[in-house]
Amino acid sequence: MSLPMKDRFELPEGMIYLDGNSLGPLPKGVAARVAQKMTDEWGGQLIKGWNACGWMAQPSRVGDMVGRIIGAPEGSVVMGDTLSLKVYQALSAALQMRPERKVILSDIGNFPTDLYMAEGLVRHLGQGHELRVVAPEDVAGAISEDIAAVTLTQVDYRTGRMHDMNAITATAHGAGAVMVWDLAHSAGAVPVDMAGSNAEFAVGCTYKYLNGGPGAPAFIYVRPDLADSINPALAGWLGHEAPFAFDLDYRPAPGIERMRVGTPPVLQMAALEEAMAIWGEVDMAELRAASIHLSELFIHEVEARCPDLRLASPRDAAQRGSQVSFHFEHGYAAMQALIARDVIGDFRAPDIMRFGFTPLYLDESDVKGAVAILAEILRDRLWDRPEYLTRQRVT
C-alpha cells in the first residue's frame, strides 16, 4: 500500500479536507455502483432483487467487511439502522445480563446520543437503574461491583482522547460488569482488536472514516459466545428466526442475525459496500503511523504559527485518535472563515476547532497548506465578519 490514495476519492480541486472524522469523502466507484443498483437491480429486478441480487444478505455480508477492520470474527457483526438504535440494543442486552445490578457507567467524553439512549432506556425500564457519568480519567476507578455495564466511546469525539480498550475492559470484567464500546471514531482510524479485547459489545457508524456516505448504516458487534443467548429488546421482523413464516410470536434468529431490526437500506448499503473495497489494500498499522505523523506535524505547525490556539487533544499521540482539536475563544467564526477558504474542519461547543487526519487522502503538503491559511485568518482577524459569526444549524 502506498499512502495517500488521493486518486481513489472524489475531492474538489483545491480543497483540503480535514473533516473525514465527521463525514468521509466520496470514494470513486460508489456513485456508479449505486446507479447500477438502482437501474439494473431495483429498476430491472424490482422485488425479485431480494433473492436474485442478495439484498437480504447485505447486512451480514457488509458486516463481515466491517468486522475485518475492527478485529472481529466472521459472523459477529451485522449492519443496519442507526448508531443510536445499536447503542440501545447493546445496552439493553447488557443490563439483561446483569439483572441484579442497576448502574450504567459512562463518561463526559461519551457522545451525547449514547448518553441520551442510556437515559431513555433507564426511564423506559422503570426498575431503579441509574446512569452514572464521570470524567474520562476517572472511569477505571469508578468501576465497582454495583456496575452492570460500562459504555464508552473509545475515541472522544471532541478532543480525540483515546481510552485503553483492553485495560478498561479487563477492569470492567474484574468487577463483573459488561463492556460496551462505541467505535464511531475508531473504525478505520486506529487499529482495533475486538476479539482480543474480550468486550461483549461494540457499535459504530460507517459514514466517518469508512466513507459510507451521509446516513450510512451503523453496525453492532456481539461477542460470539453470547450471540445465541442475548434477548433483543428491539424485536424486529428481520431479527426473527423465520421472518417469512409470519409467526405472531417472536423467536430470535440464531447468532448475530437476531440484532437485525428493520428492512436493510439497500441503496445506502450498496454505497458502503463499494466504499469498503479499499480496505482490502490497507494495513492498519501503516495507516496509524501515517495518521500520527500528520497529526504531530499539524500540532507543531499550529503551535509555532497560531499562538492564540491552545491544544485540547492529548499531546501524547498514543493517547489520541486520528483527530486534533484546539481551543479558541472565537473558534466557530474562525472555522467558518477556514471553510470559506476551502480548508474543511468543524467546530464543537463550546470553543473547540476540530481537525481529522485521514492518510488515505491527506499528505504533508495538505497539513502545511491548512496551517498557513489558518495562521493568516488568525493574524488578520479575518474571522471577525458577520457571515462567520452567525451560527448555522450544523457546526
CSV table of C-alpha atoms in Angstrom, one decimal:
chain,number,residue,atom,x,y,z
A,1,MET,CA,0.0,0.0,0.0
A,2,SER,CA,1.2,3.5,-0.8
A,3,LEU,CA,-0.3,6.4,1.1
A,4,PRO,CA,-2.0,8.6,0.3
A,5,MET,CA,-4.5,7.3,-2.3
A,6,LYS,CA,-6.0,10.6,-3.4
A,7,ASP,CA,-6.9,9.2,-6.8
A,8,ARG,CA,-9.4,6.9,-5.1
A,9,PHE,CA,-11.6,9.7,-3.9
A,10,GLU,CA,-13.8,12.4,-5.4
A,11,LEU,CA,-12.2,15.5,-3.7
A,12,PRO,CA,-12.9,19.0,-5.1
A,13,GLU,CA,-10.0,20.7,-6.7
A,14,GLY,CA,-8.1,22.9,-4.2
A,15,MET,CA,-9.9,21.7,-1.1
A,16,ILE,CA,-8.0,20.5,2.0
A,17,TYR,CA,-10.5,18.1,3.7
A,18,LEU,CA,-9.8,17.7,7.4
A,19,ASP,CA,-13.3,16.5,8.4
A,20,GLY,CA,-13.2,12.8,7.5
A,21,ASN,CA,-13.8,12.2,11.2
A,22,SER,CA,-17.3,13.6,10.7
A,23,LEU,CA,-18.1,12.6,7.1
A,24,GLY,CA,-15.8,10.8,4.8
A,25,PRO,CA,-15.4,11.9,1.2
A,26,LEU,CA,-17.0,10.0,-1.8
A,27,PRO,CA,-14.8,7.1,-3.0
A,28,LYS,CA,-14.6,6.7,-6.7
A,29,GLY,CA,-16.8,3.9,-8.0
A,30,VAL,CA,-19.5,4.4,-5.4
A,31,ALA,CA,-21.7,6.6,-7.5
A,32,ALA,CA,-21.6,4.2,-10.4
A,33,ARG,CA,-22.3,1.2,-8.1
A,34,VAL,CA,-25.3,2.9,-6.6
A,35,ALA,CA,-26.6,3.9,-10.0
A,36,GLN,CA,-26.2,0.3,-11.2
A,37,LYS,CA,-28.0,-0.9,-8.1
A,38,MET,CA,-30.9,1.5,-8.9
A,39,THR,CA,-31.2,0.9,-12.6
A,40,ASP,CA,-30.2,-2.8,-13.0
A,41,GLU,CA,-31.4,-4.2,-9.7
A,42,TRP,CA,-34.2,-2.1,-8.4
A,43,GLY,CA,-35.3,-1.0,-11.9
A,44,GLY,CA,-34.7,-4.3,-13.7
A,45,GLN,CA,-35.5,-6.8,-11.0
A,46,LEU,CA,-37.9,-4.9,-8.7
A,47,ILE,CA,-38.9,-7.2,-5.8
A,48,LYS,CA,-37.0,-10.1,-7.3
A,49,GLY,CA,-33.9,-8.3,-6.1
A,50,TRP,CA,-34.3,-9.5,-2.6
A,51,ASN,CA,-33.4,-13.0,-3.8
A,52,ALA,CA,-31.8,-12.5,-7.2
A,53,CYS,CA,-29.4,-9.7,-6.1
A,54,GLY,CA,-28.7,-10.8,-2.5
A,55,TRP,CA,-30.3,-7.7,-0.9
A,56,MET,CA,-31.4,-9.6,2.2
A,57,ALA,CA,-27.9,-10.9,2.9
A,58,GLN,CA,-26.3,-7.5,2.7
A,59,PRO,CA,-26.3,-6.7,6.4
A,60,SER,CA,-24.2,-9.8,7.3
A,61,ARG,CA,-22.0,-9.6,4.2
A,62,VAL,CA,-21.1,-6.0,4.8
A,63,GLY,CA,-20.9,-6.7,8.5
A,64,ASP,CA,-18.1,-9.1,7.9
A,65,MET,CA,-16.3,-6.4,5.9
A,66,VAL,CA,-16.5,-4.0,8.8
A,67,GLY,CA,-15.6,-6.9,11.2
A,68,ARG,CA,-12.2,-7.3,9.5
A,69,ILE,CA,-11.5,-3.6,10.2
A,70,ILE,CA,-12.3,-3.9,13.9
A,71,GLY,CA,-10.7,-7.3,14.6
A,72,ALA,CA,-14.0,-9.1,14.9
A,73,PRO,CA,-14.5,-12.8,13.9
A,74,GLU,CA,-16.6,-13.6,10.9
A,75,GLY,CA,-20.3,-13.7,11.7
A,76,SER,CA,-20.1,-11.4,14.7
A,77,VAL,CA,-21.0,-8.0,13.1
A,78,VAL,CA,-24.3,-7.0,11.4
A,79,MET,CA,-25.3,-3.8,9.7
A,80,GLY,CA,-28.5,-1.8,9.8
A,81,ASP,CA,-30.4,1.0,11.5
A,82,THR,CA,-28.7,4.0,13.2
A,83,LEU,CA,-26.0,4.1,15.8
A,84,SER,CA,-28.5,5.3,18.4
A,85,LEU,CA,-30.5,2.2,17.9
A,86,LYS,CA,-27.5,0.0,18.1
A,87,VAL,CA,-26.5,1.7,21.4
A,88,TYR,CA,-29.9,0.9,22.7
A,89,GLN,CA,-29.7,-2.7,21.6
A,90,ALA,CA,-26.3,-3.2,23.2
A,91,LEU,CA,-27.1,-1.5,26.5
A,92,SER,CA,-30.5,-3.3,26.9
A,93,ALA,CA,-28.8,-6.6,26.3
A,94,ALA,CA,-26.0,-5.8,28.7
A,95,LEU,CA,-28.5,-4.9,31.5
A,96,GLN,CA,-30.3,-8.2,31.0
A,97,MET,CA,-27.1,-10.0,31.5
A,98,ARG,CA,-26.7,-8.4,35.0
A,99,PRO,CA,-30.3,-8.2,36.3
A,100,GLU,CA,-29.1,-7.8,39.9
A,101,ARG,CA,-27.2,-4.6,39.2
A,102,LYS,CA,-28.6,-1.2,38.4
A,103,VAL,CA,-25.9,1.2,37.3
A,104,ILE,CA,-24.7,2.1,33.8
A,105,LEU,CA,-21.3,3.8,33.9
A,106,SER,CA,-20.1,6.3,31.3
A,107,ASP,CA,-18.0,9.4,31.0
A,108,ILE,CA,-18.5,13.0,30.0
A,109,GLY,CA,-16.5,12.4,26.8
A,110,ASN,CA,-19.1,10.0,25.5
A,111,PHE,CA,-21.0,11.1,22.5
A,112,PRO,CA,-24.3,12.7,23.7
A,113,THR,CA,-26.6,10.2,21.8
A,114,ASP,CA,-25.0,7.4,23.7
A,115,LEU,CA,-25.9,9.1,27.0
A,116,TYR,CA,-29.4,10.1,25.7
A,117,MET,CA,-30.1,6.5,24.7
A,118,ALA,CA,-28.9,5.2,28.1
A,119,GLU,CA,-31.1,7.8,29.9
A,120,GLY,CA,-34.1,6.8,27.8
A,121,LEU,CA,-33.5,3.1,28.5
A,122,VAL,CA,-33.4,3.8,32.2
A,123,ARG,CA,-36.7,5.7,32.1
A,124,HIS,CA,-38.3,3.1,30.0
A,125,LEU,CA,-37.3,0.2,32.2
A,126,GLY,CA,-38.5,1.9,35.4
A,127,GLN,CA,-36.6,-0.6,37.5
A,128,GLY,CA,-34.4,1.8,39.5
A,129,HIS,CA,-31.5,1.9,37.1
A,130,GLU,CA,-29.1,4.8,37.1
A,131,LEU,CA,-26.7,6.4,34.6
A,132,ARG,CA,-23.5,7.4,36.4
A,133,VAL,CA,-21.2,9.7,34.4
A,134,VAL,CA,-17.6,10.6,35.5
A,135,ALA,CA,-14.6,12.3,33.9
A,136,PRO,CA,-12.8,10.1,31.4
A,137,GLU,CA,-9.7,9.8,33.5
A,138,ASP,CA,-11.8,8.6,36.4
A,139,VAL,CA,-13.5,5.7,34.6
A,140,ALA,CA,-11.3,2.9,35.8
A,141,GLY,CA,-11.5,4.0,39.4
A,142,ALA,CA,-15.3,4.2,39.2
A,143,ILE,CA,-15.8,0.7,38.1
A,144,SER,CA,-17.2,-1.0,41.2
A,145,GLU,CA,-19.2,-4.1,41.8
A,146,ASP,CA,-22.6,-2.3,41.5
A,147,ILE,CA,-21.9,-1.5,37.9
A,148,ALA,CA,-24.0,-3.5,35.4
A,149,ALA,CA,-22.5,-2.1,32.2
A,150,VAL,CA,-19.7,0.3,31.2
A,151,THR,CA,-20.4,2.1,28.0
A,152,LEU,CA,-17.7,4.4,26.5
A,153,THR,CA,-16.7,5.9,23.1
A,154,GLN,CA,-13.1,4.7,22.6
A,155,VAL,CA,-12.0,8.0,20.9
A,156,ASP,CA,-13.5,11.2,22.4
A,157,TYR,CA,-15.4,13.0,19.6
A,158,ARG,CA,-14.3,16.4,20.7
A,159,THR,CA,-10.6,16.0,21.7
A,160,GLY,CA,-9.6,12.7,20.3
A,161,ARG,CA,-8.6,11.4,23.7
A,162,MET,CA,-8.4,7.6,23.5
A,163,HIS,CA,-9.3,5.1,26.1
A,164,ASP,CA,-7.2,2.0,26.6
A,165,MET,CA,-9.8,-0.6,25.4
A,166,ASN,CA,-8.1,-3.7,26.8
A,167,ALA,CA,-7.3,-2.2,30.2
A,168,ILE,CA,-10.7,-0.8,30.8
A,169,THR,CA,-12.5,-3.9,29.5
A,170,ALA,CA,-10.3,-6.0,31.9
A,171,THR,CA,-11.2,-3.8,34.8
A,172,ALA,CA,-14.9,-4.0,34.0
A,173,HIS,CA,-14.8,-7.7,33.8
A,174,GLY,CA,-12.8,-7.9,37.0
A,175,ALA,CA,-15.8,-6.1,38.7
A,176,GLY,CA,-18.3,-8.4,36.9
A,177,ALA,CA,-19.6,-5.7,34.6
A,178,VAL,CA,-20.4,-5.9,30.9
A,179,MET,CA,-18.5,-3.8,28.4
A,180,VAL,CA,-20.0,-1.8,25.5
A,181,TRP,CA,-17.7,0.2,23.2
A,182,ASP,CA,-18.7,2.9,20.7
A,183,LEU,CA,-16.2,2.7,17.8
A,184,ALA,CA,-17.6,5.7,15.8
A,185,HIS,CA,-14.3,7.5,15.9
A,186,SER,CA,-12.1,4.3,15.9
A,187,ALA,CA,-13.2,2.1,13.0
A,188,GLY,CA,-11.0,2.9,10.1
A,189,ALA,CA,-8.9,5.3,12.1
A,190,VAL,CA,-7.0,3.3,14.7
A,191,PRO,CA,-6.2,-0.4,15.0
A,192,VAL,CA,-9.0,-2.2,16.9
A,193,ASP,CA,-9.0,-5.8,18.1
A,194,MET,CA,-12.5,-6.6,19.4
A,195,ALA,CA,-11.7,-10.3,19.7
A,196,GLY,CA,-8.5,-9.6,21.7
A,197,SER,CA,-10.3,-7.1,24.0
A,198,ASN,CA,-12.9,-9.7,25.0
A,199,ALA,CA,-15.5,-7.0,25.3
A,200,GLU,CA,-19.1,-8.2,25.0
A,201,PHE,CA,-20.5,-5.5,22.6
A,202,ALA,CA,-19.4,-2.8,20.2
A,203,VAL,CA,-21.3,-0.4,18.0
A,204,GLY,CA,-20.3,2.2,15.5
A,205,CYS,CA,-21.2,4.3,12.4
A,206,THR,CA,-19.8,4.0,8.9
A,207,TYR,CA,-20.0,7.5,7.4
A,208,LYS,CA,-16.8,8.8,9.0
A,209,TYR,CA,-13.5,7.0,8.3
A,210,LEU,CA,-15.3,4.2,6.4
A,211,ASN,CA,-16.7,6.7,3.9
A,212,GLY,CA,-20.1,5.1,3.6
A,213,GLY,CA,-21.9,8.4,2.9
A,214,PRO,CA,-24.3,10.6,4.9
A,215,GLY,CA,-26.8,8.3,6.7
A,216,ALA,CA,-24.7,5.2,6.1
A,217,PRO,CA,-25.9,2.3,8.3
A,218,ALA,CA,-24.5,1.5,11.7
A,219,PHE,CA,-23.0,-1.8,12.9
A,220,ILE,CA,-23.2,-3.8,16.1
A,221,TYR,CA,-20.7,-6.5,17.3
A,222,VAL,CA,-21.7,-9.2,19.7
A,223,ARG,CA,-19.0,-11.5,21.2
A,224,PRO,CA,-19.7,-14.9,19.5
A,225,ASP,CA,-20.1,-16.9,22.7
A,226,LEU,CA,-23.0,-14.6,23.7
A,227,ALA,CA,-24.8,-14.2,20.4
A,228,ASP,CA,-27.2,-17.1,20.8
A,229,SER,CA,-28.2,-16.2,24.4
A,230,ILE,CA,-29.0,-12.4,24.3
A,231,ASN,CA,-32.6,-11.4,24.1
A,232,PRO,CA,-33.0,-8.3,21.9
A,233,ALA,CA,-35.2,-5.5,23.3
A,234,LEU,CA,-35.9,-4.3,19.8
A,235,ALA,CA,-37.5,-7.5,18.4
A,236,GLY,CA,-37.7,-6.6,14.7
A,237,TRP,CA,-39.2,-8.7,12.0
A,238,LEU,CA,-35.8,-9.3,10.3
A,239,GLY,CA,-34.3,-10.4,13.6
A,240,HIS,CA,-36.9,-13.2,13.7
A,241,GLU,CA,-35.8,-16.8,13.3
A,242,ALA,CA,-38.1,-17.2,10.3
A,243,PRO,CA,-39.4,-13.8,9.1
A,244,PHE,CA,-41.4,-15.2,6.2
A,245,ALA,CA,-43.2,-17.7,8.4
A,246,PHE,CA,-45.1,-14.6,9.6
A,247,ASP,CA,-45.5,-16.0,13.1
A,248,LEU,CA,-47.3,-13.8,15.6
A,249,ASP,CA,-44.7,-14.7,18.4
A,250,TYR,CA,-41.1,-13.5,18.3
A,251,ARG,CA,-38.3,-16.1,18.2
A,252,PRO,CA,-34.8,-14.6,17.9
A,253,ALA,CA,-32.7,-15.7,14.9
A,254,PRO,CA,-29.5,-17.5,15.7
A,255,GLY,CA,-26.3,-15.6,16.3
A,256,ILE,CA,-25.8,-12.0,15.3
A,257,GLU,CA,-28.8,-12.1,12.9
A,258,ARG,CA,-31.0,-11.5,15.9
A,259,MET,CA,-29.6,-8.0,16.2
A,260,ARG,CA,-31.2,-7.0,12.9
A,261,VAL,CA,-34.3,-4.8,13.3
A,262,GLY,CA,-35.7,-3.2,10.2
A,263,THR,CA,-35.5,-3.6,6.4
A,264,PRO,CA,-31.9,-3.0,5.2
A,265,PRO,CA,-31.3,0.3,3.4
A,266,VAL,CA,-30.2,-1.4,0.2
A,267,LEU,CA,-29.0,1.6,-1.8
A,268,GLN,CA,-27.1,3.1,1.2
A,269,MET,CA,-25.6,-0.2,2.0
A,270,ALA,CA,-24.5,-0.6,-1.6
A,271,ALA,CA,-22.6,2.6,-1.3
A,272,LEU,CA,-20.9,1.4,1.9
A,273,GLU,CA,-20.1,-2.0,0.4
A,274,GLU,CA,-18.3,-0.4,-2.6
A,275,ALA,CA,-16.5,2.1,-0.3
A,276,MET,CA,-15.3,-0.8,1.9
A,277,ALA,CA,-13.4,-2.3,-1.1
A,278,ILE,CA,-10.4,-0.1,-0.5
A,279,TRP,CA,-9.8,-1.6,3.0
A,280,GLY,CA,-8.6,-4.8,1.5
A,281,GLU,CA,-5.5,-2.9,0.5
A,282,VAL,CA,-5.0,-1.0,3.8
A,283,ASP,CA,-2.6,-2.0,6.5
A,284,MET,CA,-4.0,-0.5,9.7
A,285,ALA,CA,-0.5,-0.3,11.4
A,286,GLU,CA,0.8,1.7,8.4
A,287,LEU,CA,-2.3,3.9,8.4
A,288,ARG,CA,-2.0,4.6,12.1
A,289,ALA,CA,1.7,5.5,11.7
A,290,ALA,CA,0.9,7.9,8.9
A,291,SER,CA,-2.0,9.4,10.9
A,292,ILE,CA,0.3,10.1,13.9
A,293,HIS,CA,2.9,11.7,11.6
A,294,LEU,CA,0.4,14.1,10.0
A,295,SER,CA,-1.2,14.9,13.4
A,296,GLU,CA,2.1,15.6,15.0
A,297,LEU,CA,3.1,17.8,12.1
A,298,PHE,CA,-0.1,19.7,12.4
A,299,ILE,CA,0.3,20.3,16.2
A,300,HIS,CA,3.9,21.5,15.6
A,301,GLU,CA,2.9,23.9,12.9
A,302,VAL,CA,-0.1,25.3,14.6
A,303,GLU,CA,1.7,25.9,17.9
A,304,ALA,CA,4.5,27.6,16.0
A,305,ARG,CA,2.3,29.9,13.9
A,306,CYS,CA,-1.0,30.3,15.8
A,307,PRO,CA,-0.2,31.3,19.4
A,308,ASP,CA,-3.8,32.1,20.2
A,309,LEU,CA,-4.8,28.4,19.9
A,310,ARG,CA,-4.4,26.0,22.8
A,311,LEU,CA,-4.2,22.3,22.3
A,312,ALA,CA,-7.3,20.4,23.5
A,313,SER,CA,-6.2,17.0,22.5
A,314,PRO,CA,-3.7,14.8,24.4
A,315,ARG,CA,-0.1,15.7,23.5
A,316,ASP,CA,0.9,12.0,23.6
A,317,ALA,CA,0.0,10.5,20.2
A,318,ALA,CA,-0.5,7.1,21.8
A,319,GLN,CA,-3.4,8.6,23.8
A,320,ARG,CA,-5.0,10.3,20.8
A,321,GLY,CA,-7.2,9.0,17.9
A,322,SER,CA,-6.9,10.4,14.4
A,323,GLN,CA,-8.0,13.9,15.1
A,324,VAL,CA,-6.6,17.0,16.7
A,325,SER,CA,-8.5,19.8,18.4
A,326,PHE,CA,-7.6,23.2,19.6
A,327,HIS,CA,-9.4,25.6,22.0
A,328,PHE,CA,-10.0,29.1,20.6
A,329,GLU,CA,-12.4,31.7,22.0
A,330,HIS,CA,-13.7,32.6,18.5
A,331,GLY,CA,-13.4,29.0,17.3
A,332,TYR,CA,-16.7,28.9,15.5
A,333,ALA,CA,-16.1,32.0,13.4
A,334,ALA,CA,-12.5,31.0,12.7
A,335,MET,CA,-13.7,27.7,11.4
A,336,GLN,CA,-16.3,29.3,9.2
A,337,ALA,CA,-13.5,31.5,7.7
A,338,LEU,CA,-11.4,28.4,7.1
A,339,ILE,CA,-14.2,26.6,5.4
A,340,ALA,CA,-14.8,29.7,3.2
A,341,ARG,CA,-11.1,29.2,2.1
A,342,ASP,CA,-11.7,25.5,1.3
A,343,VAL,CA,-10.0,24.2,4.4
A,344,ILE,CA,-12.7,22.0,5.9
A,345,GLY,CA,-12.7,21.1,9.6
A,346,ASP,CA,-15.5,21.6,12.1
A,347,PHE,CA,-16.5,23.1,15.4
A,348,ARG,CA,-17.6,21.5,18.7
A,349,ALA,CA,-19.1,23.6,21.5
A,350,PRO,CA,-18.1,25.5,23.5
A,351,ASP,CA,-14.8,26.5,21.8
A,352,ILE,CA,-13.2,23.6,20.0
A,353,MET,CA,-11.8,23.7,16.5
A,354,ARG,CA,-11.6,20.1,15.3
A,355,PHE,CA,-9.5,18.6,12.5
A,356,GLY,CA,-9.4,15.0,11.3
A,357,PHE,CA,-6.3,13.3,9.7
A,358,THR,CA,-7.0,10.6,7.2
A,359,PRO,CA,-3.9,9.4,5.5
A,360,LEU,CA,-5.9,7.8,2.7
A,361,TYR,CA,-6.2,11.2,1.1
A,362,LEU,CA,-4.1,13.7,3.1
A,363,ASP,CA,-0.3,14.4,3.0
A,364,GLU,CA,2.2,16.8,4.5
A,365,SER,CA,1.5,19.5,1.9
A,366,ASP,CA,-2.2,19.5,2.9
A,367,VAL,CA,-1.2,19.9,6.6
A,368,LYS,CA,1.2,22.8,5.9
A,369,GLY,CA,-1.2,24.4,3.5
A,370,ALA,CA,-4.1,24.3,6.0
A,371,VAL,CA,-2.0,25.8,8.8
A,372,ALA,CA,-0.7,28.6,6.5
A,373,ILE,CA,-4.3,29.6,5.8
A,374,LEU,CA,-5.3,29.3,9.4
A,375,ALA,CA,-2.4,31.5,10.5
A,376,GLU,CA,-3.4,34.2,8.1
A,377,ILE,CA,-7.1,34.1,9.3
A,378,LEU,CA,-6.0,34.5,12.9
A,379,ARG,CA,-3.3,37.1,12.2
A,380,ASP,CA,-5.5,39.4,10.2
A,381,ARG,CA,-8.7,38.6,12.2
A,382,LEU,CA,-10.4,37.5,9.0
A,383,TRP,CA,-12.9,35.5,11.1
A,384,ASP,CA,-14.4,38.7,12.5
A,385,ARG,CA,-17.1,39.2,9.9
A,386,PRO,CA,-20.8,38.9,10.2
A,387,GLU,CA,-21.1,36.0,7.8
A,388,TYR,CA,-18.8,33.9,10.0
A,389,LEU,CA,-20.2,34.9,13.4
A,390,THR,CA,-23.8,33.7,12.7
A,391,ARG,CA,-24.3,30.1,13.9
A,392,GLN,CA,-25.6,27.7,11.3
A,393,ARG,CA,-27.7,24.6,12.2
A,394,VAL,CA,-24.8,22.2,11.7
A,395,THR,CA,-21.5,23.2,13.1
